[in-house]
Amino acid sequence: MPGTFYVTTPIYYPNDKPHIGHAYTTIMADVLARWHYLLGDDVFFLTGTDEHGLKLQRAAEKAGKDPKTFVDEMASFFKKYWSLLNIGYSRFIRTTDEDHVETVKRALTKIYKKGLIYKGVYRGWYCTSCEKFYGEGEYLEKDGQKFCPIHLKPLEWVEEETYFLKLSLYTEKILKLLETKDIIYPREYAREIISKLRREGLKDLSITRPKSRVYWGVEAPWDPNHTIYVWVDALLNYLTGIGWGRDEETFWKYWRSAHHIIGKDILWFHSAIWFSLLDMLDLPPPKKVIVHGFILVRGVKMSKTIGNVVRIEDLVNEYGNVDAVRYLLMRFSTLEKDMDYNPEQFRQAYNAELADTLGNLVRRVGVLAKRKAGGIVERPNSLDQELERKAKETLEKAKKLVDEVKLGEALVTIFDLLREANAYLNRTEPWKAENPAPILYNALEAIRIASIMLYPFMPATMERLANALGFKIESFDKACFGCWEKYQVKEAPILFPKLR
Ligand code: ME8
C-alpha cells in the first residue's frame, strides 16, 4: 500500500564545502526518496544547512565577511554540489530562513511556558567544531591539556550565564522509549545510547549563549541577551521543513513517517536530546533514525576539520560520471561498520560491474536489436521462464534489502540479475539465431526491470538507457516480466567506458 515517506539528512555546517562524507548521507537519502517514489509513496525529502552558532560566526570572521553574506555564499555551494550529484530534494532548508527562525521561537516559547527552562551558570570544556561541551572522561588529555576526541583540537574553557533545559527529567522516559520501540536503526546503535543513559542519565542542557559571545543565532524569546544553542536550533529544522505550526495537515501527514538519516557522530543529539525536545513539544518521536558509520581515510574519519577529505569533484572527474560516484558510494556503504575509502576497490567495481556487467549487456543487446531486428522488438508468445523467475525474485529481494537500508547488498542482488541476463545471452547466442527477437526481448526485459531498480541509484543514466532502448521507468508496478509490449531501440549506448 502506498503511503507517505518523509526522509531527512542532517543539515550540514556550511563552514566549508561538502565532501564525500556529506555526499554519502545525502545520496543515501536521495536513493531512499526515489525508491519510495517508485513504490508510489508521497515523498518529502529535506536537506539543508545549519547556519548559526559560534563555529559559523568564527568561520565568517576568519573569511572577513559578515555571517549572513558568508552563509549565503556557502549555502549556494551546497546547492551546487547537490545539483551536480542529482539530489532531488523537496526543500533545501537553511536555519536562517524566516519560517525556521519562527519555528525556533515558537518551540522555545512553548517549552519556556511549561517551566522547563531555568537560568544558571555553565562551566565546562567546549569544542567549537562539535558545538558541544565535553564532560570528564569524555575528552582526551595530553600534557595537562584537554582535547576533543573527534577533532583532536584543544578544548576551550567556558564559564558563563546560561539557560538550562530540564532534560534530567527525561532519562526514564527516553530509556523506556528506546527499550520498547525500534526507532534507532540498526539496533546496535540503540544499545550504545541505552547504556549511556543507564550509566550517566540525561543532564540538564545549556541551551542559550550570551549574545555578547555568540551573537550569530536566534534570540531567546524571553531574554534578548541570549541566543539559542545551535543544536536546539538545528534539530527543529525537521519540524519547520514540513510546516509545523503553519500547516498542521501537511505536518502530520509527513511527520508520522519521518526517517532521519545521520552519521553515528550525531546520534546522541538525534535520540536522547531530540526525543526529549519532541516530548516537550507534545510530539511523538520520528519513525526511524537510520544511522551509518564513517567514511575513513586510512583509518581516520574523513573530516573538514581534520583536513583529510576526498573532494566530490575529484571523484566525479576521476570517473567522468556522477552516477558512477553515486553507485560506488552506495555499493560499499554499510550502516554498522565504517567504510575505509579505497580507490582501488572503487576502480575495480567500476570496471567489473558498471563497465562490464551492465555496460556490455546493454551494448550487446542494443547492437543486436538494431542490427538484427531493425530496432523493433516485440513481446513473443512465450517468455524465458528462468529469467522471468530470476527477475521476480530479484525485485522481491531488492525491496526487502532496501527496506532494511542494505543498499550495497541490494546493488549486488540487482547485478546478479544482469549477470544472469549475460549468461542467458551466452547460452542462447542470439547473434547466430535466425529469429533473435524473442531472445532479445527476454534480455531487454531483464535490463528494463534492473533499470527500474537501479533508477534510484543512478537516475540520469537509467533515464538515458530507457530512452535509448525505448522504454519508460515509472513505478515498481510496471516491473513485471513481460509487461512491456514493444521496444523501439534507438541506439546502443556505451554507458560506462572502461577505465584503464
Ligand atoms: O553535525 N563519513 O553537521 P556536519 C560519513 N550541523 N559521513 C560523514 C562524514 C564521514 N567521514 N563526515 C560527515 C552537523 N558526514 C550538524 C548537524 S542536524 C540537525 C545538524 C556526514 O556538517 C554524516 O551524516 O558536521 C554526519 O552525521 C554529518 O555529515 C555531519 O555534518
Short mmCIF file of C-alpha atoms in Angstrom, two decimals, residues 6-291:
data_model
loop_
_atom_site.label_atom_id
_atom_site.label_comp_id
_atom_site.label_asym_id
_atom_site.label_seq_id
_atom_site.Cartn_x
_atom_site.Cartn_y
_atom_site.Cartn_z
CA TYR A 6 9.50 11.74 4.92
CA VAL A 7 13.27 11.49 4.75
CA THR A 8 15.86 13.94 6.05
CA THR A 9 19.63 14.34 6.07
CA PRO A 10 21.46 16.23 8.81
CA ILE A 11 21.64 19.90 7.96
CA TYR A 12 25.34 20.42 7.39
CA TYR A 13 27.56 23.18 8.75
CA PRO A 14 28.41 25.39 5.79
CA ASN A 15 31.76 26.46 7.24
CA ASP A 16 33.36 24.73 4.27
CA LYS A 17 32.30 22.95 1.08
CA PRO A 18 30.78 19.46 1.41
CA HIS A 19 32.98 16.39 0.86
CA ILE A 20 32.14 12.78 0.07
CA GLY A 21 31.14 12.12 3.70
CA HIS A 22 28.26 14.57 3.31
CA ALA A 23 27.59 13.27 -0.18
CA TYR A 24 27.36 9.75 1.24
CA THR A 25 24.49 10.59 3.62
CA THR A 26 22.77 12.79 1.07
CA ILE A 27 22.93 10.22 -1.73
CA MET A 28 21.61 7.58 0.67
CA ALA A 29 18.63 9.79 1.44
CA ASP A 30 18.12 10.51 -2.26
CA VAL A 31 18.16 6.79 -3.11
CA LEU A 32 15.55 6.07 -0.44
CA ALA A 33 13.42 9.01 -1.55
CA ARG A 34 13.47 7.87 -5.18
CA TRP A 35 12.89 4.24 -4.21
CA HIS A 36 9.78 5.23 -2.25
CA TYR A 37 8.65 7.36 -5.14
CA LEU A 38 8.77 4.26 -7.35
CA LEU A 39 6.79 2.40 -4.69
CA GLY A 40 4.08 5.00 -5.17
CA ASP A 41 4.59 6.82 -1.87
CA ASP A 42 4.03 10.52 -1.32
CA VAL A 43 7.64 11.54 -0.61
CA PHE A 44 9.12 14.60 1.09
CA PHE A 45 12.90 14.85 1.16
CA LEU A 46 14.51 17.55 3.31
CA THR A 47 18.15 18.62 3.39
CA GLY A 48 19.87 21.92 4.09
CA THR A 49 22.42 23.88 6.08
CA ASP A 50 22.94 24.60 9.79
CA GLU A 51 24.00 28.22 9.68
CA HIS A 52 24.05 29.66 13.22
CA GLY A 53 26.40 29.36 16.17
CA LEU A 54 29.96 30.04 17.17
CA LYS A 55 31.52 27.79 14.54
CA LEU A 56 29.89 29.72 11.69
CA GLN A 57 30.40 33.07 13.41
CA ARG A 58 34.15 32.35 13.58
CA ALA A 59 34.34 30.96 10.05
CA ALA A 60 32.75 34.17 8.78
CA GLU A 61 35.11 36.31 10.86
CA LYS A 62 38.06 34.36 9.51
CA ALA A 63 36.83 34.93 5.96
CA GLY A 64 36.44 38.66 6.75
CA LYS A 65 32.73 38.60 5.95
CA ASP A 66 29.58 39.27 7.88
CA PRO A 67 27.94 35.95 8.83
CA LYS A 68 24.88 36.31 6.60
CA THR A 69 26.94 37.09 3.49
CA PHE A 70 29.22 34.20 4.34
CA VAL A 71 26.45 31.61 4.85
CA ASP A 72 24.62 32.82 1.74
CA GLU A 73 27.70 32.05 -0.31
CA MET A 74 28.37 28.73 1.38
CA ALA A 75 24.77 27.51 1.18
CA SER A 76 24.88 28.12 -2.55
CA PHE A 77 27.93 25.85 -2.74
CA PHE A 78 25.97 23.07 -1.08
CA LYS A 79 23.13 23.56 -3.53
CA LYS A 80 25.56 23.42 -6.44
CA TYR A 81 27.09 20.17 -5.23
CA TRP A 82 23.68 18.59 -4.66
CA SER A 83 22.60 19.63 -8.11
CA LEU A 84 25.80 18.15 -9.57
CA LEU A 85 25.02 14.88 -7.76
CA ASN A 86 21.41 14.97 -8.95
CA ILE A 87 19.92 15.14 -5.45
CA GLY A 88 16.17 15.54 -5.84
CA TYR A 89 15.31 17.19 -2.53
CA SER A 90 11.85 18.66 -1.93
CA ARG A 91 13.20 21.56 0.11
CA PHE A 92 16.64 22.92 0.95
CA ILE A 93 16.21 24.38 4.41
CA ARG A 94 18.50 26.99 5.92
CA THR A 95 18.31 27.78 9.62
CA THR A 96 18.40 31.46 8.67
CA ASP A 97 15.13 31.01 6.74
CA GLU A 98 12.40 33.17 8.23
CA ASP A 99 9.95 30.33 8.82
CA HIS A 100 12.63 28.38 10.64
CA VAL A 101 13.54 31.25 12.95
CA GLU A 102 9.83 31.44 13.73
CA THR A 103 9.71 27.70 14.49
CA VAL A 104 12.60 28.03 16.93
CA LYS A 105 10.93 30.92 18.73
CA ARG A 106 7.56 29.18 18.81
CA ALA A 107 9.02 25.91 20.08
CA LEU A 108 11.15 27.51 22.78
CA THR A 109 8.36 29.77 23.95
CA LYS A 110 6.17 26.72 24.39
CA ILE A 111 8.86 24.90 26.37
CA TYR A 112 9.66 28.02 28.44
CA LYS A 113 5.99 28.44 29.34
CA LYS A 114 5.90 24.85 30.56
CA GLY A 115 8.55 25.80 33.13
CA LEU A 116 11.18 23.53 31.61
CA ILE A 117 13.84 26.25 31.24
CA TYR A 118 15.73 27.96 34.10
CA LYS A 119 18.68 30.31 34.47
CA GLY A 120 22.07 29.20 35.76
CA VAL A 121 25.82 29.28 35.20
CA TYR A 122 27.65 26.84 32.98
CA ARG A 123 31.24 25.80 33.48
CA GLY A 124 32.83 23.32 31.12
CA TRP A 125 35.13 22.36 28.29
CA TYR A 126 33.79 23.22 24.83
CA CYS A 127 34.66 22.06 21.30
CA THR A 128 33.54 24.64 18.78
CA SER A 129 33.95 22.20 15.89
CA CYS A 130 31.40 19.88 17.51
CA GLU A 131 29.46 22.78 19.09
CA LYS A 132 29.38 20.63 22.21
CA PHE A 133 30.55 20.56 25.84
CA TYR A 134 32.69 17.61 26.91
CA GLY A 135 32.45 16.29 30.44
CA GLU A 136 35.05 14.49 32.48
CA GLY A 137 36.01 11.16 30.94
CA GLU A 138 34.78 12.25 27.52
CA TYR A 139 37.75 14.38 26.46
CA LEU A 140 41.34 13.36 25.75
CA GLU A 141 44.15 14.68 27.91
CA LYS A 142 47.76 15.27 26.95
CA ASP A 143 50.38 17.24 28.91
CA GLY A 144 47.65 18.67 31.11
CA GLN A 145 45.70 19.99 28.12
CA LYS A 146 42.24 18.77 27.12
CA PHE A 147 41.41 17.80 23.55
CA CYS A 148 38.26 16.98 21.57
CA PRO A 149 38.15 13.19 20.99
CA ILE A 150 36.78 13.71 17.46
CA HIS A 151 38.65 16.73 16.13
CA LEU A 152 41.77 16.30 18.28
CA LYS A 153 41.78 20.08 18.86
CA PRO A 154 42.28 21.80 22.24
CA LEU A 155 39.01 22.40 24.13
CA GLU A 156 38.09 25.87 25.37
CA TRP A 157 37.08 26.62 28.97
CA VAL A 158 33.70 28.30 29.08
CA GLU A 159 32.13 29.75 32.22
CA GLU A 160 29.06 31.88 31.73
CA GLU A 161 25.45 32.62 32.46
CA THR A 162 23.10 30.39 30.52
CA TYR A 163 19.59 28.97 30.48
CA PHE A 164 19.23 25.27 31.09
CA LEU A 165 16.67 22.86 29.72
CA LYS A 166 15.38 20.35 32.28
CA LEU A 167 16.47 17.30 30.33
CA SER A 168 17.24 15.37 33.52
CA LEU A 169 13.51 14.82 33.94
CA TYR A 170 13.52 12.68 30.81
CA THR A 171 16.04 9.93 31.48
CA GLU A 172 13.45 7.27 32.39
CA LYS A 173 11.03 8.22 29.65
CA ILE A 174 13.65 8.12 26.90
CA LEU A 175 15.14 4.90 28.24
CA LYS A 176 11.74 3.25 28.14
CA LEU A 177 11.11 4.55 24.65
CA LEU A 178 14.40 3.18 23.34
CA GLU A 179 13.98 -0.12 25.12
CA THR A 180 10.48 -0.75 23.85
CA LYS A 181 10.48 0.79 20.38
CA ASP A 182 12.73 0.11 17.43
CA ILE A 183 13.41 3.68 16.42
CA ILE A 184 17.18 3.70 16.17
CA TYR A 185 18.35 1.52 13.32
CA PRO A 186 20.44 -0.65 13.26
CA ARG A 187 19.59 -1.74 16.78
CA GLU A 188 23.27 -1.94 17.75
CA TYR A 189 23.45 1.85 17.91
CA ALA A 190 20.44 2.00 20.24
CA ARG A 191 22.28 -0.18 22.71
CA GLU A 192 25.09 2.40 22.96
CA ILE A 193 22.62 5.15 23.79
CA ILE A 194 20.73 2.97 26.22
CA SER A 195 23.86 2.09 28.13
CA LYS A 196 25.00 5.73 28.23
CA LEU A 197 21.58 6.70 29.57
CA ARG A 198 21.74 3.96 32.19
CA ARG A 199 25.28 4.95 33.14
CA GLU A 200 25.01 8.72 33.23
CA GLY A 201 21.38 9.65 32.69
CA LEU A 202 20.41 12.86 30.98
CA LYS A 203 21.84 16.07 32.38
CA ASP A 204 20.16 19.45 32.10
CA LEU A 205 21.33 21.02 28.87
CA SER A 206 22.69 24.53 28.45
CA ILE A 207 20.53 25.87 25.61
CA THR A 208 21.50 29.53 25.33
CA ARG A 209 24.69 31.53 24.88
CA PRO A 210 25.26 35.12 25.97
CA LYS A 211 24.79 37.31 22.92
CA SER A 212 27.99 39.14 23.80
CA ARG A 213 29.93 35.97 22.91
CA VAL A 214 27.69 34.26 20.34
CA TYR A 215 25.65 36.92 18.59
CA TRP A 216 25.04 34.79 15.48
CA GLY A 217 21.93 32.85 16.46
CA VAL A 218 18.21 33.05 17.12
CA GLU A 219 17.45 35.37 20.01
CA ALA A 220 15.91 33.68 23.06
CA PRO A 221 12.27 34.81 23.10
CA TRP A 222 12.36 35.51 26.87
CA ASP A 223 15.78 37.20 27.10
CA PRO A 224 17.28 39.38 24.32
CA ASN A 225 20.76 39.00 25.81
CA HIS A 226 20.88 35.32 24.86
CA THR A 227 20.92 33.34 21.64
CA ILE A 228 19.66 29.78 21.28
CA TYR A 229 22.22 26.95 21.30
CA VAL A 230 22.87 25.92 17.71
CA TRP A 231 21.97 22.24 18.19
CA VAL A 232 18.49 23.01 19.52
CA ASP A 233 18.01 25.47 16.66
CA ALA A 234 19.22 22.85 14.15
CA LEU A 235 17.15 19.87 15.29
CA LEU A 236 13.98 21.89 14.95
CA ASN A 237 14.59 22.16 11.18
CA TYR A 238 12.92 18.77 10.80
CA LEU A 239 9.67 20.36 12.00
CA THR A 240 9.97 23.59 10.02
CA GLY A 241 10.59 21.69 6.79
CA ILE A 242 7.12 20.14 6.77
CA GLY A 243 5.16 23.06 8.16
CA TRP A 244 4.87 22.58 11.93
CA GLY A 245 2.79 25.38 13.41
CA ARG A 246 1.93 26.72 9.95
CA ASP A 247 0.27 23.87 8.09
CA GLU A 248 -0.78 21.18 10.54
CA GLU A 249 -2.27 18.87 7.95
CA THR A 250 0.91 18.66 5.89
CA PHE A 251 2.98 18.41 9.03
CA TRP A 252 1.10 15.40 10.42
CA LYS A 253 0.89 13.69 7.06
CA TYR A 254 4.69 13.57 6.84
CA TRP A 255 5.77 13.54 10.48
CA ARG A 256 4.26 10.08 11.10
CA SER A 257 6.65 8.66 8.52
CA ALA A 258 9.78 10.64 9.46
CA HIS A 259 13.10 8.92 8.71
CA HIS A 260 16.23 10.78 9.80
CA ILE A 261 19.45 9.60 8.18
CA ILE A 262 22.55 10.57 10.14
CA GLY A 263 26.18 9.64 10.75
CA LYS A 264 26.93 7.94 14.07
CA ASP A 265 28.70 11.10 15.34
CA ILE A 266 25.42 12.87 15.99
CA LEU A 267 23.26 10.06 17.34
CA TRP A 268 23.14 11.36 20.93
CA PHE A 269 21.64 14.61 19.67
CA HIS A 270 19.22 12.74 17.40
CA SER A 271 17.98 10.42 20.13
CA ALA A 272 18.28 11.42 23.77
CA ILE A 273 18.10 15.16 23.11
CA TRP A 274 15.77 15.21 20.11
CA PHE A 275 13.23 12.78 21.56
CA SER A 276 13.10 14.80 24.79
CA LEU A 277 12.59 18.05 22.89
CA LEU A 278 9.81 16.46 20.87
CA ASP A 279 8.14 15.21 24.02
CA MET A 280 8.29 18.70 25.50
CA LEU A 281 6.51 19.89 22.36
CA ASP A 282 3.87 17.14 22.70
CA LEU A 283 5.12 15.44 19.54
CA PRO A 284 5.86 11.74 19.02
CA PRO A 285 9.39 10.62 18.11
CA PRO A 286 10.32 10.05 14.46
CA LYS A 287 9.56 6.68 12.94
CA LYS A 288 13.21 5.83 12.40
CA VAL A 289 16.66 7.24 12.92
CA ILE A 290 18.86 5.48 10.39
CA VAL A 291 22.49 5.61 11.46
#
